[in-house]
Coordinates of C-alpha atoms in Angstrom, one line a residue:
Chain A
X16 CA 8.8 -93.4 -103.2
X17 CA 5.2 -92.0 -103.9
X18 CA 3.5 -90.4 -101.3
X19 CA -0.4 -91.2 -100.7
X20 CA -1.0 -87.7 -99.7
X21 CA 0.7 -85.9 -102.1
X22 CA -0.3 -87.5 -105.1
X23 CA -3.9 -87.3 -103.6
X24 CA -3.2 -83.4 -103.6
X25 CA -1.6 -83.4 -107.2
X26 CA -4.8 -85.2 -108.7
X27 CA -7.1 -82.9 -107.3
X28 CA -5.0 -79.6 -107.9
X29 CA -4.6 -80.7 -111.9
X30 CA -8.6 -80.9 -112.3
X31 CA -8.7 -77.7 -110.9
X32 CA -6.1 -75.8 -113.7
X33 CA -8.1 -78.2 -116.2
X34 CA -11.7 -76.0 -114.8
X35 CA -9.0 -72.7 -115.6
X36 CA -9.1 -73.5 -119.5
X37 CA -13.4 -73.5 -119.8
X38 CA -13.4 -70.4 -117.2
X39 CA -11.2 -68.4 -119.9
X40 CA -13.5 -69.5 -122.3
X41 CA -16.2 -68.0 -120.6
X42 CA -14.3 -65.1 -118.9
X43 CA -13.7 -64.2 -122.9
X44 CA -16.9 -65.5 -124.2
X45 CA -18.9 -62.8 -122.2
X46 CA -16.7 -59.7 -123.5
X47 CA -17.0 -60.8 -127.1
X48 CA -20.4 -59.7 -129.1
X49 CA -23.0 -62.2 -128.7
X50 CA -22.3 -63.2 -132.7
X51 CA -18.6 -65.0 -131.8
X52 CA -19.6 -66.1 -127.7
X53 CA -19.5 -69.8 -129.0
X54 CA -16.6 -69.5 -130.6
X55 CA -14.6 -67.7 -128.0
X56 CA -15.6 -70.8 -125.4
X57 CA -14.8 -72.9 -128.3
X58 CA -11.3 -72.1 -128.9
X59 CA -9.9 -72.3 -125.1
X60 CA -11.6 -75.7 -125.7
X61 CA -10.2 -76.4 -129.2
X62 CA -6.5 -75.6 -127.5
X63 CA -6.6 -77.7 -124.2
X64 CA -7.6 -80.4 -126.8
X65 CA -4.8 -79.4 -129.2
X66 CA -2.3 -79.2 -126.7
X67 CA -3.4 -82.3 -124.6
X68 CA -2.6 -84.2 -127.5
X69 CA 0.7 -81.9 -128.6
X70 CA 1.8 -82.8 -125.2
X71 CA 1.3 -86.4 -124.6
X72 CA 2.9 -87.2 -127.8
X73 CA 6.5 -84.9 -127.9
X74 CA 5.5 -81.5 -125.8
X75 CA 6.0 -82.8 -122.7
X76 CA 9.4 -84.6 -123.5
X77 CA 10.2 -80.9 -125.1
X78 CA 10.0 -79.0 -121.8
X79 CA 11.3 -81.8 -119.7
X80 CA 13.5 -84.2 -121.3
X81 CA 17.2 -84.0 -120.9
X82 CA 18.4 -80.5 -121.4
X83 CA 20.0 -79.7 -124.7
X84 CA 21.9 -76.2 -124.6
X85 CA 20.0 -75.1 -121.5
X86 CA 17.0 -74.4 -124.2
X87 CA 15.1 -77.1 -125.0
X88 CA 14.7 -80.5 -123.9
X89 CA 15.5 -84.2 -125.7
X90 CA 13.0 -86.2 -127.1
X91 CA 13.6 -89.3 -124.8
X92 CA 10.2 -88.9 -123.0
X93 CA 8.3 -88.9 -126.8
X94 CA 5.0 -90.8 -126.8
X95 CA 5.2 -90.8 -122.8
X96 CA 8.1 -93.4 -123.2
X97 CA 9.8 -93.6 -120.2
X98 CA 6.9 -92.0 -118.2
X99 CA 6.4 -94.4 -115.6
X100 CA 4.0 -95.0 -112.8
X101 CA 6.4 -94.8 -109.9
X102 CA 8.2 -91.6 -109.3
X103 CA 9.7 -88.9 -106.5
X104 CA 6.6 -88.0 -104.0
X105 CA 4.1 -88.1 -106.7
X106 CA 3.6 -90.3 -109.9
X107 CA 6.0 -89.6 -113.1
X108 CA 2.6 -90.1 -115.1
X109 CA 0.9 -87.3 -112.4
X110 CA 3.8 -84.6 -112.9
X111 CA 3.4 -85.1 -116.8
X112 CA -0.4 -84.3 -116.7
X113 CA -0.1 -81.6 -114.2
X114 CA 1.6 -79.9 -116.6
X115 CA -0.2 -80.8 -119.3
X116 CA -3.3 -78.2 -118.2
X117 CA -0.8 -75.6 -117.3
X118 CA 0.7 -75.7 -121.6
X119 CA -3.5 -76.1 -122.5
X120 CA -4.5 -73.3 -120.2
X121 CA -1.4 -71.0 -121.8
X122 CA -2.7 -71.1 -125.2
X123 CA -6.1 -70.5 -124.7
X124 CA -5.4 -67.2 -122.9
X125 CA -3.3 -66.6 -126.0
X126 CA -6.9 -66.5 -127.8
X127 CA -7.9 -63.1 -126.6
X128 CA -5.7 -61.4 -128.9
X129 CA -7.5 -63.5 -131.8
X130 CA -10.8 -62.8 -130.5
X131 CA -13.8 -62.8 -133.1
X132 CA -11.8 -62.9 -136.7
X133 CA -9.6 -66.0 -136.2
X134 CA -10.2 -69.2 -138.6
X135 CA -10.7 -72.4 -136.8
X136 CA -8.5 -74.3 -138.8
X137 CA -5.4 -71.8 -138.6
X138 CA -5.8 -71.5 -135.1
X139 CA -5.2 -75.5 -134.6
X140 CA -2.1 -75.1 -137.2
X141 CA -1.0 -71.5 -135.0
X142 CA -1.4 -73.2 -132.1
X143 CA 0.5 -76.1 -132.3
X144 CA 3.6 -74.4 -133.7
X145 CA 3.1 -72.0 -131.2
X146 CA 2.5 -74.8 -128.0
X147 CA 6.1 -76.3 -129.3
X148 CA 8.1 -73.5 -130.4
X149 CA 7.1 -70.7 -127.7
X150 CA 5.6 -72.4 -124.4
X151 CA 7.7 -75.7 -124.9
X152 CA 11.1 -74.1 -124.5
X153 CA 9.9 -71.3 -122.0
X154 CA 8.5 -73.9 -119.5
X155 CA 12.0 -75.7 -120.1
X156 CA 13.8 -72.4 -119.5
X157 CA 12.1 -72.4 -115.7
X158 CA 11.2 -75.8 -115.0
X159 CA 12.8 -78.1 -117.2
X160 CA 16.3 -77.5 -116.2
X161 CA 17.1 -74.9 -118.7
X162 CA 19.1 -71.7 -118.6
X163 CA 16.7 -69.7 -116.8
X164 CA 16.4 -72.3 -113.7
X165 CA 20.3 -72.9 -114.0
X166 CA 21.0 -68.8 -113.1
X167 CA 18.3 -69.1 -110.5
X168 CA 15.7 -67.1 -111.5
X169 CA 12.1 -67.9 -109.5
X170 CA 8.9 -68.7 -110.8
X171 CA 7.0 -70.6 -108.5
X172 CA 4.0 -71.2 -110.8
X173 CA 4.1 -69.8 -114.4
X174 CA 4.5 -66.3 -114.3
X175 CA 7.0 -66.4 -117.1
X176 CA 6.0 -69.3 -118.7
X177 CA 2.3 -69.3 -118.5
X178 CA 1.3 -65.4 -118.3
X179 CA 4.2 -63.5 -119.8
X180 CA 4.1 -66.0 -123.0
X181 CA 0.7 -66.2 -123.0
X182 CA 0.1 -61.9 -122.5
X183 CA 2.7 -60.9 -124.9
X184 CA 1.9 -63.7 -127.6
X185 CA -1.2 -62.5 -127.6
X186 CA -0.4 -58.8 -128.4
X187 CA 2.2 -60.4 -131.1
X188 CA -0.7 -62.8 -132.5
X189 CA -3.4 -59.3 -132.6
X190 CA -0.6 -57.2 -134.8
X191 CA -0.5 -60.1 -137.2
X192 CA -3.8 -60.3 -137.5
X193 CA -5.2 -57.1 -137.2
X194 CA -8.1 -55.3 -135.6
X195 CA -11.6 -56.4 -136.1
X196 CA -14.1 -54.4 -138.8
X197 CA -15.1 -51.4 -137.4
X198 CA -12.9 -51.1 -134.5
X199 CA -12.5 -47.9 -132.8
X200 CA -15.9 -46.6 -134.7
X201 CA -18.4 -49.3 -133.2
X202 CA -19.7 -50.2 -130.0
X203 CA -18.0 -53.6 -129.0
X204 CA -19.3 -53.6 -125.7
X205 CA -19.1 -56.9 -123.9
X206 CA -23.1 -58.7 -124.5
X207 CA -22.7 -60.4 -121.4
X208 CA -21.0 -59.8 -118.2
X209 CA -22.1 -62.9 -115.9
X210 CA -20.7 -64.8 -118.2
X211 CA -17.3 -63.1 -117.4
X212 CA -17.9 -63.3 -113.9
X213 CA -19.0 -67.2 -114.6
X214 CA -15.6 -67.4 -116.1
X215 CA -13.5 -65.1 -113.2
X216 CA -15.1 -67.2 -110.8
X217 CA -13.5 -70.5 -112.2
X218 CA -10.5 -69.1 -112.4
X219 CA -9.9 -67.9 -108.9
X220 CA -11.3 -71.0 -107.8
X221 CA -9.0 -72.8 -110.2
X222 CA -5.9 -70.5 -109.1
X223 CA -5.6 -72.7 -106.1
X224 CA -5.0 -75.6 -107.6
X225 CA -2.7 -74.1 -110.0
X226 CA -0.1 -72.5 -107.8
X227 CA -0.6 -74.5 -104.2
X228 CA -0.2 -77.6 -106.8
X229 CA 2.8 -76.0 -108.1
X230 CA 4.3 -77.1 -105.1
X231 CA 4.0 -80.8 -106.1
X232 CA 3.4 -81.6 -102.4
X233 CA 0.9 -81.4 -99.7
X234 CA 2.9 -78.9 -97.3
X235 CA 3.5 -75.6 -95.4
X236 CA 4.7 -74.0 -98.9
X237 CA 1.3 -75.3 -100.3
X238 CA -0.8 -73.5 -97.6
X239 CA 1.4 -70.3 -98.0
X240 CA 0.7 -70.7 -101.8
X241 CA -2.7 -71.4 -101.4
X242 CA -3.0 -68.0 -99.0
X243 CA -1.3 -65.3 -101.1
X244 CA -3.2 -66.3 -104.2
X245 CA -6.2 -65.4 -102.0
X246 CA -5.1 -63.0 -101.0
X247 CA -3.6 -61.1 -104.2
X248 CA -6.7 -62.2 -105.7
X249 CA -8.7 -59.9 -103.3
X250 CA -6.5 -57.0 -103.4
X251 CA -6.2 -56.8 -107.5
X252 CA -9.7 -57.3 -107.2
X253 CA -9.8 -54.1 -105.0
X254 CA -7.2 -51.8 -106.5
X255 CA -9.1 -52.3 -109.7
X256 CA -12.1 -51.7 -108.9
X257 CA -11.2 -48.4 -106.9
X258 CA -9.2 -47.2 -110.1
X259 CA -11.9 -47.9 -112.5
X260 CA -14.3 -45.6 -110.1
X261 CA -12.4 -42.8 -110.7
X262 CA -13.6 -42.6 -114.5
X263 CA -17.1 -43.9 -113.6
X264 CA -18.9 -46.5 -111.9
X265 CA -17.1 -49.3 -110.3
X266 CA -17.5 -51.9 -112.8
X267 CA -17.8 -55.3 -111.9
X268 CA -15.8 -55.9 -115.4
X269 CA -12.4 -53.9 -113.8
X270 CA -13.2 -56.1 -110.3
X271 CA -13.0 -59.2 -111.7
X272 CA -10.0 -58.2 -114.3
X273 CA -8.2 -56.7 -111.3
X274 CA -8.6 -60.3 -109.4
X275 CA -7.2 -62.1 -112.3
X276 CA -4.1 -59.3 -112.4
X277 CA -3.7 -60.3 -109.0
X278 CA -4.1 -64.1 -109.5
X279 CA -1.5 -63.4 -112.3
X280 CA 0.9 -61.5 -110.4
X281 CA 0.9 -63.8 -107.2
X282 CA 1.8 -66.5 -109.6
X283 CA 5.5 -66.8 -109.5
X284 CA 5.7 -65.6 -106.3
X285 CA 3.6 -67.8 -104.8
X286 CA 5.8 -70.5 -102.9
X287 CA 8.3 -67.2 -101.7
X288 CA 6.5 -64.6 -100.5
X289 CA 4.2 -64.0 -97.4
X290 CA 1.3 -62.8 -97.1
X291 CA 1.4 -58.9 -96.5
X292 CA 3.6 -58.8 -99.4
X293 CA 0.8 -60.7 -101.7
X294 CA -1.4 -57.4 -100.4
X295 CA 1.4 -55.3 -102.3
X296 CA 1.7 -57.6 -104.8
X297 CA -2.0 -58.1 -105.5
X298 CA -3.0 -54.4 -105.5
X299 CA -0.3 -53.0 -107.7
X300 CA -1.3 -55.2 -110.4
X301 CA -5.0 -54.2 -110.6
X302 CA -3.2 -50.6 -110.6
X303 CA -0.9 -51.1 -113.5
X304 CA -2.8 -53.7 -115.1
X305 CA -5.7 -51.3 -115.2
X306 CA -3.1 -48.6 -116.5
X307 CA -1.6 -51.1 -119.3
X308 CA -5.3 -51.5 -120.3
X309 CA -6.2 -47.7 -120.9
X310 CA -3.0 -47.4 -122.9
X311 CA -4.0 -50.4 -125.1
X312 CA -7.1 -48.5 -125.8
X313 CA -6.0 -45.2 -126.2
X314 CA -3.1 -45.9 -129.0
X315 CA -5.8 -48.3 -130.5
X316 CA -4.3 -52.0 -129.9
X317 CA -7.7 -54.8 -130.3
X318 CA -5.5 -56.9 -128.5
X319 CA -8.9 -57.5 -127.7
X320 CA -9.7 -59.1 -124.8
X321 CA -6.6 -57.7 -122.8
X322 CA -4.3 -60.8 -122.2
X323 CA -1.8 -58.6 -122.6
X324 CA -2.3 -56.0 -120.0
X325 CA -3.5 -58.4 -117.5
X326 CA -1.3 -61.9 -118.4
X327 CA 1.5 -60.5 -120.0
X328 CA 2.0 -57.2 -117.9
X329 CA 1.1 -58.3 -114.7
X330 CA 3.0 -61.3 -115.2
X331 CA 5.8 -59.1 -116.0
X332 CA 5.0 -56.9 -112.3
X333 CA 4.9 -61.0 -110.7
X334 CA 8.3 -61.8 -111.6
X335 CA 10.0 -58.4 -110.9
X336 CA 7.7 -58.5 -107.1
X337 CA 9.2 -61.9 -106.6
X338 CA 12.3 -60.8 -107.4
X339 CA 11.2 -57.4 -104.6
X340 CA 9.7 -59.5 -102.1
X341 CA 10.7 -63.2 -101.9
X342 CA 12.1 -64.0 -98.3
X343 CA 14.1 -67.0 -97.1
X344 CA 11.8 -67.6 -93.9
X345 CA 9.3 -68.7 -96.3
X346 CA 10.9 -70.0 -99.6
X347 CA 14.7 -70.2 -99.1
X348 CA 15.8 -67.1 -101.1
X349 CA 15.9 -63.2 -100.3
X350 CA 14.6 -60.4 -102.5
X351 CA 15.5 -57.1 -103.0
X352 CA 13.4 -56.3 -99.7
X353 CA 15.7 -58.1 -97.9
X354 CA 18.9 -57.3 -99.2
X355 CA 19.8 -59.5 -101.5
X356 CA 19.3 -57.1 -104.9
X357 CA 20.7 -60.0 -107.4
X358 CA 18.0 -61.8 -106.9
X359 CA 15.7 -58.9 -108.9
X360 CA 18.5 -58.7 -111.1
X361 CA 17.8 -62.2 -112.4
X362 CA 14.4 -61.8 -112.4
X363 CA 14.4 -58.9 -114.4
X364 CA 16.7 -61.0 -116.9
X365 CA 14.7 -63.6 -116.8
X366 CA 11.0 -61.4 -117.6
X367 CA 12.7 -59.9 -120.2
X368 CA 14.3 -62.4 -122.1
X369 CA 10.7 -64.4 -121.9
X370 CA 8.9 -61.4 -122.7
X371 CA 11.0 -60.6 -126.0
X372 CA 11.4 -64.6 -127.1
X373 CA 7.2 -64.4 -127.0
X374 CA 6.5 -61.5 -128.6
X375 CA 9.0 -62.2 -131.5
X376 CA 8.4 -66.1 -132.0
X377 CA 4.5 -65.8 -131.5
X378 CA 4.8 -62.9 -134.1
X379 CA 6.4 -64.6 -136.7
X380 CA 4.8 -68.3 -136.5
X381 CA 1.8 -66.4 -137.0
X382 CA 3.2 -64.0 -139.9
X383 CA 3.8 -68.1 -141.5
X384 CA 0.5 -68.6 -140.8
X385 CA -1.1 -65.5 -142.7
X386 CA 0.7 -65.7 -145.4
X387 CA 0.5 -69.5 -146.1
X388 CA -3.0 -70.6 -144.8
X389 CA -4.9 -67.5 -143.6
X390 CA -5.2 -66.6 -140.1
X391 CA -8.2 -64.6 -140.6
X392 CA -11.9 -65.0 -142.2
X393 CA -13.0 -63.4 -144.5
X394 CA -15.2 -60.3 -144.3
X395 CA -18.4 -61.5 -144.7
X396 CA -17.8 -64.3 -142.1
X397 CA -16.7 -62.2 -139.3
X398 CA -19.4 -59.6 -139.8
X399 CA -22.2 -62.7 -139.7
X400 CA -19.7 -63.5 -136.8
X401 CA -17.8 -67.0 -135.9
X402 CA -20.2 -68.6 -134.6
X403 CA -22.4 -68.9 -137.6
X404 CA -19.2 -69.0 -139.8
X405 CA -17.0 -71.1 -138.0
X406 CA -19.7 -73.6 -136.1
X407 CA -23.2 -73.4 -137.9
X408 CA -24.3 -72.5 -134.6
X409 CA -25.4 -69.5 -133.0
X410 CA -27.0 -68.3 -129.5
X411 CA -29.8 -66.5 -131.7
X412 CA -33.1 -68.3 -131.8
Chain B
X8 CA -47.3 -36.1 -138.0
X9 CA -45.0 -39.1 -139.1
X10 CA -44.1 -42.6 -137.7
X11 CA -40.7 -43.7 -139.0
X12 CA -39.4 -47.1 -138.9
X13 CA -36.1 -47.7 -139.5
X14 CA -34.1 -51.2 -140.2
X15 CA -30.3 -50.6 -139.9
X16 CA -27.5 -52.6 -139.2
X17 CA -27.0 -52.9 -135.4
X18 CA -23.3 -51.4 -135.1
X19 CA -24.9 -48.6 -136.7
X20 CA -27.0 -47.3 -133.9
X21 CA -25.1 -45.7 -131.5
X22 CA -23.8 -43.6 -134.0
X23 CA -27.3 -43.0 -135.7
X24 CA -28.7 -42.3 -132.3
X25 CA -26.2 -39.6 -130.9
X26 CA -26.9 -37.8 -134.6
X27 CA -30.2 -37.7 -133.8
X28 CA -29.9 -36.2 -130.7
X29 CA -27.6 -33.9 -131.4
X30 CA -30.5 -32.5 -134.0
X31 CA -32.8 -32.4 -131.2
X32 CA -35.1 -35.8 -132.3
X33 CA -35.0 -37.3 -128.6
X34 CA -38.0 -39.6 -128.6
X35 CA -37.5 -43.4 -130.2
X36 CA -38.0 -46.9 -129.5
X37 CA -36.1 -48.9 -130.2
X38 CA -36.0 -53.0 -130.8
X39 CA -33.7 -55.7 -131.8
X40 CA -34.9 -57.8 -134.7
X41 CA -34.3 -59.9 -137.1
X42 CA -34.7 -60.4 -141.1
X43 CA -33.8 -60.7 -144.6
X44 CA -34.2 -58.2 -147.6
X45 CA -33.6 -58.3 -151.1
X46 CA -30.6 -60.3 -150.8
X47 CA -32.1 -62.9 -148.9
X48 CA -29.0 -62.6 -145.9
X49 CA -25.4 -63.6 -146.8
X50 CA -23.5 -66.1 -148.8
X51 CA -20.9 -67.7 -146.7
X52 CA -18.7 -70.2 -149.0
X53 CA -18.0 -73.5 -146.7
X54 CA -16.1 -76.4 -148.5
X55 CA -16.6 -75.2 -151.3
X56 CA -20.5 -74.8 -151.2
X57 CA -22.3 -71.9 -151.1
X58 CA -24.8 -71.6 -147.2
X59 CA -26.9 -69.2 -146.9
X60 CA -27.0 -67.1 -143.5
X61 CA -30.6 -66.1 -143.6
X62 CA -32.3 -63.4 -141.0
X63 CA -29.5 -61.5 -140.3
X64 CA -29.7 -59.3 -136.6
X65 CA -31.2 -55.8 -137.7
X66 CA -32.0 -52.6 -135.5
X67 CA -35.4 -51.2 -136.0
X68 CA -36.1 -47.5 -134.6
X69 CA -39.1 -46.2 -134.3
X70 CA -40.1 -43.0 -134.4
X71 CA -43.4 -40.0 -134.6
X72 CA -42.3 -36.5 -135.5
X73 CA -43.8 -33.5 -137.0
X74 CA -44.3 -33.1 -140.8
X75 CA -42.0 -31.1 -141.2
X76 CA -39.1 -32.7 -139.2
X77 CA -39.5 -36.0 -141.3
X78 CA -36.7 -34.9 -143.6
X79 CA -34.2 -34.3 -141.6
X80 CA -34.2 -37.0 -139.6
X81 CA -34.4 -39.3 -143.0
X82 CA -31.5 -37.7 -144.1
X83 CA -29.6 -38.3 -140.8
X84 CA -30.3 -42.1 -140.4
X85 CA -29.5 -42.4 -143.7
X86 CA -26.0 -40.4 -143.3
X87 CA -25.4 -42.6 -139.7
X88 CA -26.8 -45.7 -141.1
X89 CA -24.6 -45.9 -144.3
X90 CA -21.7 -48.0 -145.5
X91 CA -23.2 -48.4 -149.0
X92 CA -23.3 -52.8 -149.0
X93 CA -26.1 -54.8 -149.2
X94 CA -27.8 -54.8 -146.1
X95 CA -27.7 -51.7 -144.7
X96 CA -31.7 -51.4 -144.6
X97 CA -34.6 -49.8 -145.4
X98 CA -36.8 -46.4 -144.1
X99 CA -40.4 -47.0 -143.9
X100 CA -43.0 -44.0 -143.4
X101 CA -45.8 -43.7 -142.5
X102 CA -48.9 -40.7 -142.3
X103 CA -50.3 -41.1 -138.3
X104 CA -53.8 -40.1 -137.4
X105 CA -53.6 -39.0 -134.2
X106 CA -51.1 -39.1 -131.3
X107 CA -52.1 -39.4 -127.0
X108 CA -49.9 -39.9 -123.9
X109 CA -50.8 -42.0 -121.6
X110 CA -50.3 -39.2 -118.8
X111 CA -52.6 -36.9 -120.9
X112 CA -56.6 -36.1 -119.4

């Protein structure tokens, strides 16, 4: 039986993740140097189209066609056979493309950690092995009726799947590919900070979509989802801000990196928690995000546009303060707060195994790529920057 | 008294700047610009054919010292300013007549 409201709801909340993939595009675009700002909007582009594609075709039927081994799923849904028009509350057709942004949104907060000396061609190669061999079978794990979903691990929205994959990939794909000339001896100061904002902006706005939607239903677990994402937004947004003071100015760069820590963390805790804990929640990511940033910097990582200390750690905090704070009045299962310390046990299983299957696939898919096609340009090219070498365009008159 | 201007590659300046400082030449302006030297910009290969990336982004600084502190800060652009490629600019002096503030009676 489809329901009017719902799938009213559903349609709404997916056009809101799409607006997600363009605001990472820009929330990178403005920290990059203003030689490779096309480029960095281009490739969260370039893999929502990849991955729209990728999906429609055999991705989706990967991540949630019959389960094979509790890893991966069948290909009975290839080509969208089988997806019909007709389903449980909302369309079969609606649930497919709902998903769809989440697996286009993953990989192009991936790009961060290929930021300004990636080739355009590899990328599309990298990212298609990487949209079916890494997010594929992680969104089966939770969603798909794989292992992780069959030992009861919670993750309301994509903490795991989306930001942990995404985070750690990206640190995975920046070792492969190495740091950018003149790292660590030039200025690579961002060239322009609305732009980042521009991009922040779309994603909190976006946020909504993306984990009241996750719900797949216009209910009371939608308005509590819709609330903590506010609300963790606000107080990452906060913490962050307050943290970055202490070694200068406030900078409106830590604000809205500390919002999208808490948008992060809030993720797979979304349809459990209530709302004082998403204060918690919220403010101890901008605090460890913030911390998992410095300590990127100091040992020298150009994971370069920190998906890594924002997606991957503070979707690393997310599931463990689901696992803390989840409560049955609100989403059926107790955390650790409220006595039930299994429940974090499983999270923490479930992080982890995520965490290392990310890092080590994304690392070697793109090792295949290096050494077969290139990953990166040459040195000339990234020193004229991508723009120029990758698009024959440029934001210079 | 001198007027330098200096074209140098734009990653350079911080670096370049602090040096100068450091050896007590404060006063500079400077300007982002663009342009091509003897090399005529850089050769990017695309499919095979050669394009040309003409009027690369350059730093120029601008600078009037004293006679006698021209060297110095020649040699310490050109220390700062280095990596030894193509491109990595040119030093331009010039003699100046006479130099007023705007403050000064």
């Amino acid at each position: 039986m489809i329901d009017s409201g719902d799938t009213a709801f559903i349609i709404i909340c997916t056009a809101m993740v799409m607006l997600m993939t363009p605001g990472v595009g820009l929330f990178y675009g403005g920290m990059v140097r203003r030689k490779s700002i096309i480029s960095m909007i281009t490739l969260a582009f370039v893999a929502f189209a990849v991955v729209s594609i990728q999906w429609v075709l055999f991705g989706y039927s990967l991540a949630f066609g019959t389960d094979i081994g509790g890893f991966i799923g069948s290909l009975d849904y290839f080509a969208l056979n089988g997806v019909g028009l007709d389903g449980d509350g909302i369309p079969d057709m609606l649930f497919m493309v709902f998903q769809l942004v989440f697996a286009g949104l993953t990989l192009a907060i991936l790009t961060s950690g290929l930021a300004e000396r990636v080739k355009l061609s590899s990328f599309i190669v990298f990212g298609l092995l990487w949209t079916t061999l890494v997010y594929d079978p992680l969104a089966h794990w939770a969603w798909g009726g794989g292992w992780a979903s069959q030992l009861g691990a919670l993750d309301f929205a994509g903490g795991t799947v989306v930001h942990i994959s995404s985070g750690f990939g990206a640190l995975a794909a920046a070792l492969v590919i190495g740091k950018r000339l003149g790292f660590g001896q030039e200025s690579m100061k961002p060239s322009n900070i609305p732009l980042t904002l521009l991009g922040g902006a779309l994603l909190w706005f976006g946020w909504f979509g993306f984990n009241a939607g996750s719900e797949l239903a216009a209910d009371g677990i939608a308005a509590n989802a819709f609330v903590v994402t506010n609300i963790a937004a606000a107080a990452g947004a906060l913490a962050w801000m307050g943290a970055s003071s202490i070694h200068g100015k406030p900078s409106s760069l830590g604000m809205i990196s500390g919002a999208v820590a808490g948008l992060v963390a809030i993720t797979p805790a979304a349809g459990f928690v209530d709302a004082m804990s998403a204060i918690v929640i919220g403010m101890i990511a901008g605090l460890i995000c913030y911390a998992a940033l410095l300590f990127r910097v100091k040992n020298g990582l150009d994971e370069s546009l920190d998906a890594w200390a924002i997606h991957g750690v503070g979707g690393f905090w997310g599931a463990l303060a689901t696992g803390i704070f989840c409560t049955a009045a609100i989403g059926g299962v107790d955390g650790l707060l409220y006595g039930n310390g299994g429940q974090f046990v499983i999270q923490l299983i479930d992080a982890v195994a995520a965490m290392t299957y990310a890092f080590v696939v994304t690392y070697i898919l793109a090792l295949i790529v290096e050494k077969t096609i290139g990953l990166r340009v040459d040195e000339d090219e990234e020193y004229v920057g991508l723009d120029i070498a990758q698009h024959g365009e440029s934001i210079l008159i | 008294m001198k007027k330098i201007e200096a074209i140098i590659r734009p990653e350079k300046l911080e670096k370049v700047s602090d040096a100068l400082i450091e050896r007590g030449h404060h006063a500079m302006t400077v300007t982002e610009v663009r342009g091509r030297g003897l090399q005529r910009g850089i050769a990017l290969q695309f499919r095979g054919k050669e394009i040309l990336v003409d009027l690369i982004p350059k730093i120029k600084i601008e600078m009037v010292i004293s006679d006698n502190d021209a060297e110095e800060v020649i040699a310490t652009i050109k220390e700062f300013a280095r990596t030894g490629k193509n491109g990595d600019g040119k030093i331009f002096i010039f003699d100046v007549e006479k130099c007023t503030g705007v403050r000064d009676e």
